[in-house]
Coordinates of C-alpha atoms in Angstrom, one line a residue:
X1 CA 39.0 154.0 -120.3
X2 CA 42.0 151.8 -119.2
X3 CA 42.2 150.7 -115.6
X4 CA 45.1 152.5 -113.8
X5 CA 48.1 150.3 -112.9
X6 CA 48.5 150.8 -109.2
X7 CA 50.5 148.9 -106.7
X8 CA 48.2 146.4 -104.9
X9 CA 47.1 146.8 -101.4
X10 CA 48.8 143.5 -100.6
X11 CA 52.2 144.9 -101.8
X12 CA 51.7 148.1 -99.8
X13 CA 51.0 146.2 -96.6
X14 CA 54.0 144.0 -97.1
X15 CA 56.2 147.1 -97.4
X16 CA 55.2 147.8 -93.8
X17 CA 56.1 144.3 -92.7
X18 CA 59.5 144.6 -94.5
X19 CA 60.2 147.9 -92.8
X20 CA 59.4 146.4 -89.4
X21 CA 61.7 143.5 -90.1
X22 CA 64.6 145.8 -90.8
X23 CA 64.0 147.3 -87.3
X24 CA 64.0 143.9 -85.6
X25 CA 60.2 144.0 -85.3
X26 CA 59.2 141.0 -87.4
X27 CA 56.6 138.7 -85.9
X28 CA 55.3 135.3 -86.7
X29 CA 53.2 132.6 -85.0
X30 CA 53.9 128.9 -84.8
X31 CA 51.4 126.1 -84.4
X32 CA 52.2 124.0 -81.3
X33 CA 50.7 120.9 -79.8
X34 CA 50.4 119.9 -76.2
X35 CA 49.5 122.1 -73.3
X36 CA 47.3 119.5 -71.5
X37 CA 50.3 118.7 -69.2
X38 CA 51.0 122.3 -68.4
X39 CA 53.9 124.3 -69.7
X40 CA 55.3 121.6 -72.1
X41 CA 54.6 122.2 -75.8
X42 CA 55.6 120.3 -78.8
X43 CA 56.5 121.2 -82.4
X44 CA 57.9 118.8 -85.1
X45 CA 58.5 116.2 -82.4
X46 CA 60.6 118.5 -80.2
X47 CA 59.7 119.4 -76.6
X48 CA 59.7 123.0 -75.4
X49 CA 59.3 124.6 -71.9
X50 CA 56.9 127.4 -72.6
X51 CA 56.7 130.7 -70.7
X52 CA 54.2 132.2 -73.2
X53 CA 51.0 131.2 -71.4
X54 CA 49.1 133.4 -68.9
X55 CA 47.5 130.3 -67.3
X56 CA 49.0 131.2 -63.9
X57 CA 47.1 128.6 -61.9
X58 CA 47.2 125.9 -64.6
X59 CA 43.4 125.9 -64.5
X60 CA 43.0 125.8 -68.3
X61 CA 45.0 122.6 -68.4
X62 CA 43.2 121.0 -65.4
X63 CA 41.2 117.9 -66.2
X64 CA 38.6 118.5 -63.4
X65 CA 38.0 122.1 -64.6
X66 CA 37.8 121.0 -68.3
X67 CA 35.1 118.5 -67.3
X68 CA 33.1 121.1 -65.5
X69 CA 33.2 123.4 -68.5
X70 CA 32.1 120.6 -70.8
X71 CA 29.2 119.8 -68.5
X72 CA 28.1 123.5 -68.6
X73 CA 28.1 123.4 -72.4
X74 CA 26.2 120.1 -72.4
X75 CA 23.5 121.6 -70.2
X76 CA 23.1 125.1 -71.7
X77 CA 22.9 126.9 -75.0
X78 CA 26.3 127.5 -76.6
X79 CA 25.2 130.8 -78.1
X80 CA 23.2 133.8 -77.0
X81 CA 22.3 134.4 -80.6
X82 CA 21.7 138.2 -80.0
X83 CA 23.2 141.2 -78.3
X84 CA 22.4 141.9 -74.6
X85 CA 19.8 144.6 -75.6
X86 CA 18.3 142.5 -78.4
X87 CA 17.3 139.4 -76.4
X88 CA 20.7 138.0 -75.5
X89 CA 20.3 138.5 -71.8
X90 CA 19.1 135.4 -69.9
X91 CA 18.3 134.4 -66.4
X92 CA 21.4 132.3 -65.9
X93 CA 23.5 135.3 -67.1
X94 CA 21.9 137.5 -64.5
X95 CA 22.6 134.9 -61.7
X96 CA 26.2 134.6 -62.8
X97 CA 26.7 138.4 -62.9
X98 CA 25.3 138.6 -59.3
X99 CA 27.5 135.8 -58.1
X100 CA 30.7 137.2 -59.7
X101 CA 29.9 140.7 -58.3
X102 CA 29.3 139.3 -54.8
X103 CA 32.5 137.2 -54.9
X104 CA 34.7 140.2 -55.9
X105 CA 33.0 142.7 -53.6
X106 CA 31.2 144.9 -56.1
X107 CA 27.6 145.9 -56.6
X108 CA 27.3 144.9 -60.3
X109 CA 29.0 142.9 -63.0
X110 CA 28.8 142.9 -66.8
X111 CA 30.2 140.2 -69.1
X112 CA 31.9 140.9 -72.4
X113 CA 33.5 138.7 -75.1
X114 CA 37.1 139.8 -74.6
X115 CA 39.4 142.0 -72.5
X116 CA 40.0 144.2 -75.5
X117 CA 36.2 144.9 -75.8
X118 CA 36.0 145.4 -72.0
X119 CA 38.6 148.2 -72.1
X120 CA 37.0 149.7 -75.2
X121 CA 33.7 149.8 -73.4
X122 CA 35.3 151.5 -70.4
X123 CA 37.0 154.2 -72.4
X124 CA 34.0 155.0 -74.6
X125 CA 31.5 155.0 -71.6
X126 CA 33.5 156.7 -68.9
X127 CA 35.1 159.4 -71.0
X128 CA 33.3 162.3 -72.6
X129 CA 34.2 165.1 -74.9
X130 CA 36.6 167.5 -73.2
X131 CA 36.8 165.4 -70.0
X132 CA 40.1 164.9 -68.2
X133 CA 41.5 161.4 -68.3
X134 CA 44.8 160.4 -66.7
X135 CA 46.3 157.2 -68.2
X136 CA 49.5 155.4 -67.3
X137 CA 51.7 155.3 -70.4
X138 CA 52.1 151.5 -70.1
X139 CA 48.3 150.7 -70.1
X140 CA 47.2 148.0 -72.5
X141 CA 46.9 148.7 -76.2
X142 CA 43.1 148.2 -76.0
X143 CA 43.0 151.3 -73.8
X144 CA 45.4 153.4 -75.9
X145 CA 43.7 152.6 -79.2
X146 CA 40.3 153.5 -77.7
X147 CA 41.3 156.8 -76.2
X148 CA 41.1 158.8 -79.5
X149 CA 37.5 157.6 -79.9
X150 CA 36.4 159.3 -76.7
X151 CA 37.3 162.9 -77.4
X152 CA 38.5 163.4 -73.9
X153 CA 41.5 165.4 -72.9
X154 CA 44.1 162.7 -72.4
X155 CA 46.9 163.4 -69.9
X156 CA 49.4 160.5 -69.8
X157 CA 51.4 160.0 -66.6
X158 CA 54.8 158.4 -66.6
X159 CA 54.7 154.6 -65.8
X160 CA 54.0 154.2 -62.1
X161 CA 55.3 157.7 -61.4
X162 CA 52.8 158.8 -58.7
X163 CA 54.5 162.2 -58.1
X164 CA 53.9 162.9 -61.8
X165 CA 50.3 161.8 -61.6
X166 CA 49.8 164.1 -58.5
X167 CA 51.3 167.1 -60.3
X168 CA 48.9 166.6 -63.2
X169 CA 45.9 166.1 -60.8
X170 CA 46.8 169.2 -58.8
X171 CA 46.6 171.3 -62.0
X172 CA 42.9 170.6 -62.5
X173 CA 40.6 173.6 -61.9
X174 CA 38.3 173.1 -58.9
X175 CA 35.1 173.2 -61.0
X176 CA 36.3 170.5 -63.5
X177 CA 34.1 167.3 -63.7
X178 CA 35.3 164.2 -61.8
X179 CA 38.5 163.0 -63.7
X180 CA 39.1 159.4 -64.6
X181 CA 42.4 157.7 -63.8
X182 CA 43.2 154.4 -65.6
X183 CA 45.9 151.9 -64.6
X184 CA 46.7 148.2 -64.3
X185 CA 47.2 146.4 -61.0
X186 CA 49.8 144.1 -62.5
X187 CA 51.4 145.3 -65.8
X188 CA 51.4 142.7 -68.5
X189 CA 55.0 143.1 -69.8
X190 CA 57.4 144.4 -67.1
X191 CA 55.3 142.6 -64.4
X192 CA 55.3 145.7 -62.1
X193 CA 52.5 146.0 -59.5
X194 CA 50.5 149.2 -59.0
X195 CA 51.0 150.8 -55.5
X196 CA 47.3 150.7 -54.6
X197 CA 47.9 152.2 -51.2
X198 CA 49.4 155.3 -52.8
X199 CA 46.6 155.3 -55.4
X200 CA 43.9 155.1 -52.7
X201 CA 45.5 158.1 -50.9
X202 CA 45.6 160.1 -54.1
X203 CA 42.0 159.1 -54.8
X204 CA 40.8 160.3 -51.4
X205 CA 42.7 163.6 -51.9
X206 CA 41.7 164.4 -55.5
X207 CA 38.4 162.6 -55.8
X208 CA 39.0 160.9 -59.2
X209 CA 37.2 157.9 -60.6
X210 CA 39.7 155.0 -60.6
X211 CA 39.5 152.3 -63.2
X212 CA 41.9 149.4 -62.7
X213 CA 42.6 146.6 -65.1
X214 CA 43.2 143.4 -63.0
X215 CA 43.5 141.1 -66.0
X216 CA 46.8 139.5 -64.8
X217 CA 46.0 139.6 -61.0
X218 CA 42.6 138.0 -60.7
X219 CA 42.7 134.3 -59.9
X220 CA 46.4 134.3 -59.0
X221 CA 46.7 137.1 -56.5
X222 CA 44.8 138.5 -53.5
X223 CA 42.5 136.8 -51.0
X224 CA 40.7 133.9 -52.7
X225 CA 42.2 135.1 -56.1
X226 CA 40.2 138.3 -55.8
X227 CA 43.1 140.4 -57.0
X228 CA 45.3 143.2 -55.7
X229 CA 42.5 145.7 -55.2
X230 CA 40.8 143.3 -52.8
X231 CA 44.2 142.8 -51.0
X232 CA 44.5 146.5 -50.6
X233 CA 40.9 146.8 -49.3
X234 CA 41.8 144.3 -46.5
X235 CA 44.7 146.7 -45.5
X236 CA 42.4 149.7 -45.7
X237 CA 39.5 148.8 -43.4
X238 CA 37.5 147.3 -46.3
X239 CA 37.6 150.5 -48.4
X240 CA 38.0 149.5 -52.1
X241 CA 40.8 151.4 -53.8
X242 CA 39.1 151.3 -57.2
X243 CA 35.7 152.3 -58.5
X244 CA 35.7 149.9 -61.4
X245 CA 37.8 146.8 -62.1
X246 CA 38.3 145.1 -65.5
X247 CA 38.8 141.3 -65.3
X248 CA 39.6 138.9 -68.0
X249 CA 39.0 135.1 -68.0
X250 CA 41.7 134.0 -70.5
X251 CA 44.6 134.2 -68.0
X252 CA 44.5 132.7 -64.5
X253 CA 40.8 132.1 -64.6
X254 CA 41.0 129.3 -67.2
X255 CA 38.2 130.4 -69.5
X256 CA 37.6 133.1 -72.1
X257 CA 35.9 136.4 -72.2
X258 CA 35.9 139.3 -69.7
X259 CA 33.9 141.1 -67.1
X260 CA 33.5 144.5 -65.6
X261 CA 33.0 144.9 -61.8
X262 CA 30.9 148.1 -61.5
X263 CA 29.5 150.5 -58.9
X264 CA 25.8 150.4 -58.3
X265 CA 23.7 151.8 -61.2
X266 CA 26.5 151.6 -63.9
X267 CA 25.2 148.6 -65.9
X268 CA 22.5 150.6 -67.7
X269 CA 25.1 153.2 -68.5
X270 CA 27.3 150.7 -70.3
X271 CA 24.3 149.1 -72.0
X272 CA 23.4 152.5 -73.5
X273 CA 26.8 154.2 -74.0
X274 CA 29.2 151.3 -74.9
X275 CA 29.1 150.2 -78.5
X276 CA 31.1 147.1 -77.5
X277 CA 28.1 146.1 -75.4
X278 CA 25.3 147.3 -77.7
X279 CA 26.7 145.8 -80.9
X280 CA 28.3 142.5 -79.8
X281 CA 26.5 139.2 -79.4
X282 CA 26.2 138.5 -75.7
X283 CA 28.2 135.7 -74.1
X284 CA 26.1 132.5 -74.1
X285 CA 24.2 130.9 -71.2
X286 CA 26.7 128.0 -71.2
X287 CA 29.5 130.6 -70.5
X288 CA 27.4 132.0 -67.6
X289 CA 27.0 128.5 -66.2
X290 CA 30.9 128.2 -66.3
X291 CA 31.1 131.5 -64.4
X292 CA 28.9 130.1 -61.6
X293 CA 31.2 127.0 -61.5
X294 CA 34.3 129.3 -61.4
X295 CA 33.0 131.2 -58.4
X296 CA 32.8 127.8 -56.6
X297 CA 36.3 126.8 -57.7
X298 CA 38.2 129.9 -56.8
X299 CA 38.3 129.5 -53.0
X300 CA 39.7 126.0 -53.4
X301 CA 42.7 127.1 -55.4
X302 CA 44.8 128.4 -52.5
X303 CA 47.4 125.7 -52.7
X304 CA 48.0 126.5 -56.4
X305 CA 48.4 130.2 -55.6
X306 CA 51.0 129.3 -52.9
X307 CA 52.8 127.0 -55.4
X308 CA 52.8 129.8 -58.0
X309 CA 54.3 132.3 -55.5
X310 CA 57.0 129.7 -54.5
X311 CA 57.9 129.1 -58.2
X312 CA 58.2 132.8 -58.8
X313 CA 60.6 133.2 -55.8
X314 CA 62.7 130.3 -57.0
X315 CA 63.0 131.6 -60.6
X316 CA 63.7 135.1 -59.6
X317 CA 66.5 133.9 -57.2
X318 CA 67.9 131.6 -59.9
X319 CA 68.2 134.4 -62.4
X320 CA 69.7 136.8 -60.0
X321 CA 72.3 134.3 -58.8
X322 CA 73.5 134.1 -62.4
X323 CA 73.9 137.9 -62.5
X324 CA 70.8 138.6 -64.7
X325 CA 68.7 141.7 -64.1
X326 CA 65.1 140.8 -63.3
X327 CA 61.9 142.9 -63.1
X328 CA 58.5 141.9 -61.9
X329 CA 56.6 141.8 -58.6
X330 CA 54.5 138.6 -59.2
X331 CA 54.2 135.8 -61.7
X332 CA 55.2 137.9 -64.7
X333 CA 59.0 138.3 -64.7
X334 CA 61.1 140.1 -67.3
X335 CA 64.7 140.5 -68.3
X336 CA 65.4 143.9 -69.9
X337 CA 67.3 143.8 -73.2
X338 CA 66.8 147.2 -74.8
X339 CA 67.6 146.7 -78.5
X340 CA 64.8 145.1 -80.5
X341 CA 67.0 143.1 -82.8
X342 CA 69.0 141.8 -79.9
X343 CA 65.8 140.8 -78.1
X344 CA 64.5 138.9 -81.1
X345 CA 67.8 137.0 -81.4
X346 CA 67.9 136.1 -77.7
X347 CA 64.3 134.8 -77.9
X348 CA 65.3 132.8 -81.0
X349 CA 68.4 131.4 -79.3
X350 CA 66.3 130.3 -76.3
X351 CA 63.8 128.6 -78.6
X352 CA 66.8 126.7 -80.2
X353 CA 67.6 125.6 -76.7
X354 CA 64.0 124.4 -76.0
X355 CA 62.7 127.4 -74.1
X356 CA 59.8 129.5 -75.5
X357 CA 59.7 133.1 -74.2
X358 CA 58.1 136.3 -75.5
X359 CA 60.6 138.8 -76.9
X360 CA 58.5 141.8 -76.2
X361 CA 59.3 144.7 -78.6
X362 CA 57.7 147.9 -79.8
X363 CA 54.7 148.5 -80.0
X364 CA 54.1 146.1 -77.1
X365 CA 56.7 148.0 -75.1
X366 CA 58.3 151.5 -75.8
X367 CA 61.0 151.7 -78.4
X368 CA 64.4 150.7 -77.2
X369 CA 63.0 149.0 -74.1
X370 CA 62.6 145.5 -75.5
X371 CA 62.5 142.7 -72.9
X372 CA 62.2 138.9 -72.5
X373 CA 58.9 138.3 -70.8
X374 CA 58.4 135.1 -68.7
X375 CA 54.9 134.1 -67.7
X376 CA 55.1 131.6 -64.8
X377 CA 52.5 129.1 -63.8
X378 CA 51.9 126.8 -60.9
X379 CA 52.7 123.9 -63.3
X380 CA 56.3 124.9 -63.9
X381 CA 58.6 122.7 -61.9
X382 CA 61.8 123.8 -60.2
X383 CA 63.8 121.7 -62.6
X384 CA 62.2 123.5 -65.6
X385 CA 63.0 126.9 -64.0
X386 CA 66.6 126.0 -63.1
X387 CA 67.2 124.7 -66.7
X388 CA 65.8 127.9 -68.2
X389 CA 67.9 130.1 -66.0
X390 CA 71.0 128.2 -67.0
X391 CA 70.1 128.4 -70.7
X392 CA 69.4 132.1 -70.4
X393 CA 72.7 132.8 -68.6
X394 CA 74.9 130.9 -71.2
X395 CA 75.2 133.7 -73.8
X396 CA 76.4 136.1 -71.1
X397 CA 78.7 133.6 -69.4
X398 CA 80.1 132.6 -72.8
X399 CA 80.8 136.3 -73.7
X400 CA 82.5 136.9 -70.4
X401 CA 84.6 133.7 -70.8
X402 CA 85.7 134.7 -74.2
X403 CA 86.6 138.2 -73.0
X404 CA 88.6 136.9 -70.1
X405 CA 90.4 134.3 -72.3
X406 CA 91.2 137.0 -74.8
X407 CA 92.7 139.3 -72.1
X408 CA 94.7 136.4 -70.7
X409 CA 96.1 135.4 -74.1
X410 CA 97.1 139.0 -74.9
X411 CA 99.0 139.4 -71.6
X412 CA 100.8 136.1 -72.2
X413 CA 101.7 137.2 -75.8
X414 CA 103.7 140.1 -74.5
X415 CA 105.4 137.8 -72.0
X416 CA 106.5 135.5 -74.9
X417 CA 107.6 138.6 -76.8
X418 CA 110.2 139.2 -74.1
X419 CA 111.5 135.6 -74.7
X420 CA 111.8 136.3 -78.4
X421 CA 109.3 133.6 -79.3
X422 CA 107.7 133.6 -82.8
X423 CA 104.4 132.7 -81.1
X424 CA 103.8 136.0 -79.4
X425 CA 102.3 137.6 -82.5
X426 CA 100.0 134.8 -83.2
X427 CA 98.9 134.7 -79.5
X428 CA 98.3 138.4 -79.5
X429 CA 96.2 138.1 -82.6
X430 CA 94.2 135.4 -80.9
X431 CA 93.7 137.5 -77.8
X432 CA 92.4 140.4 -79.8
X433 CA 90.0 138.2 -81.8
X434 CA 88.7 136.7 -78.6
X435 CA 88.1 140.1 -77.0
X436 CA 86.3 141.2 -80.2
X437 CA 84.1 138.0 -80.2
X438 CA 83.3 138.5 -76.5
X439 CA 82.2 142.1 -77.1
X440 CA 80.1 141.0 -80.1
X441 CA 78.3 138.2 -78.3
X442 CA 77.7 140.4 -75.2
X443 CA 76.3 143.5 -76.9
X444 CA 75.1 142.2 -80.3
X445 CA 74.6 138.5 -80.0
X446 CA 75.2 136.2 -82.9
X447 CA 74.2 132.5 -82.9
X448 CA 76.2 130.9 -80.1
X449 CA 77.2 127.8 -82.2
X450 CA 78.6 130.0 -84.9
X451 CA 80.6 132.1 -82.4
X452 CA 81.9 128.9 -80.7
X453 CA 82.9 127.4 -84.1
X454 CA 84.7 130.5 -85.2
X455 CA 86.6 130.9 -82.0
X456 CA 87.6 127.2 -81.7
X457 CA 88.7 127.2 -85.3
X458 CA 90.9 130.2 -84.8
X459 CA 92.2 128.8 -81.5
X460 CA 93.2 125.5 -83.0
X461 CA 94.8 127.1 -86.1
X462 CA 96.9 129.7 -84.2
X463 CA 97.8 127.2 -81.4
X464 CA 99.0 124.8 -84.0
X465 CA 101.1 127.4 -85.8
X466 CA 102.5 128.8 -82.5
X467 CA 103.4 125.3 -81.2
X468 CA 105.1 124.3 -84.4
X469 CA 107.2 127.5 -84.6
X470 CA 108.1 127.3 -80.9
X471 CA 109.1 123.6 -81.3
X472 CA 111.5 124.6 -84.1
X473 CA 113.1 127.8 -82.8
X474 CA 112.7 128.1 -79.1
X475 CA 115.0 125.2 -78.1
X476 CA 117.9 126.9 -80.1
X477 CA 117.4 130.2 -78.2
X478 CA 117.4 128.3 -74.9
X479 CA 120.9 126.8 -75.6

């Protein structure tokens, strides 16, 4: 029997990529070198200022911290070689879990290989069939992808819309099991911070279990880098606003992996209910030793946190002074763009100018809400930030200049028409072309150099024709 001639899986998958590319959603990665000196990266001999990193405190690039991590791996096993329940739990891991829990003010702690697995573990452990779960629509993809696995009744609340959340909570029947609310303390794309005071008040009123992802806050924000939940606890007589906190180490904490900060008695629940815990090789003893070292380092990083805050204030001010809209409450700042294709082109234009920034598009953000996402670090200098603000503002300033020039030339053209000059028609044409180019570059950017070349070429051509005609005919009319 002959083998059926079918389109290959590879071709079918590439059809999806081509469809995404037509919508401005194409993605690619580029190999870079550098990073040891902070936000400067290199490719093909060219230097770039990078805003792609989440290393808020510059800890991952710190030579002292790198030496401590190396010493931990020299002294301890680099692999647990088994899952936690199958022999991968060690004494140094237990000591590190206790130390991390104590530092962040929780009863228990559990390590996981990644933030994605940590959120997967939370969803599949905390949520049960038919249970009510209230999830902010901008929660991380690891949460959203895990939700269908839980079988819970998912009720998404509008991003940071606390009135909407309260309306949903108030609709619960009084005999319903304790609902779960999931949110992030600092959202990874728009940089907006959760109003933990408002959430704490809602939690006291409706009695829900609050799970907060503090991936982008831990290390960089709060007392001793303990995050925004700890900062709220200080304002609320020590009462923690969240029941469970998700922390990741690959951002401002300068390592890799993740951890869960848990209420008392919850570790056995995750060991038995979370597949991400049961069926993953545990993090190694060397990693646990690094965590013990990290707890020692965090209180000493106050100056870096203050520097980071100062750099954020400087960059936000620099962008606003140039008329650019800015979102973000901490070290993640974003400039809204909207259209996915336009966002991709703006990010590419910045890269051409030596600035690397994430052009966040669907599915990372909702459709039609693309943005340029800037991750700031304590190692960014004011000179780097000022240069970036100037480069980012150039397309808009160029567009406005072209528009203004076009309007001016059009007005002048009608003045020349009254003089009977042959040049008025050429100048009017030039003005209309400039206005069109200004609108194009403002609302649907094209490569700046192409736009500049076209405009200058037309300007020189029309100016030459106009000057020649006026030189020949205008003096006769003046006599």
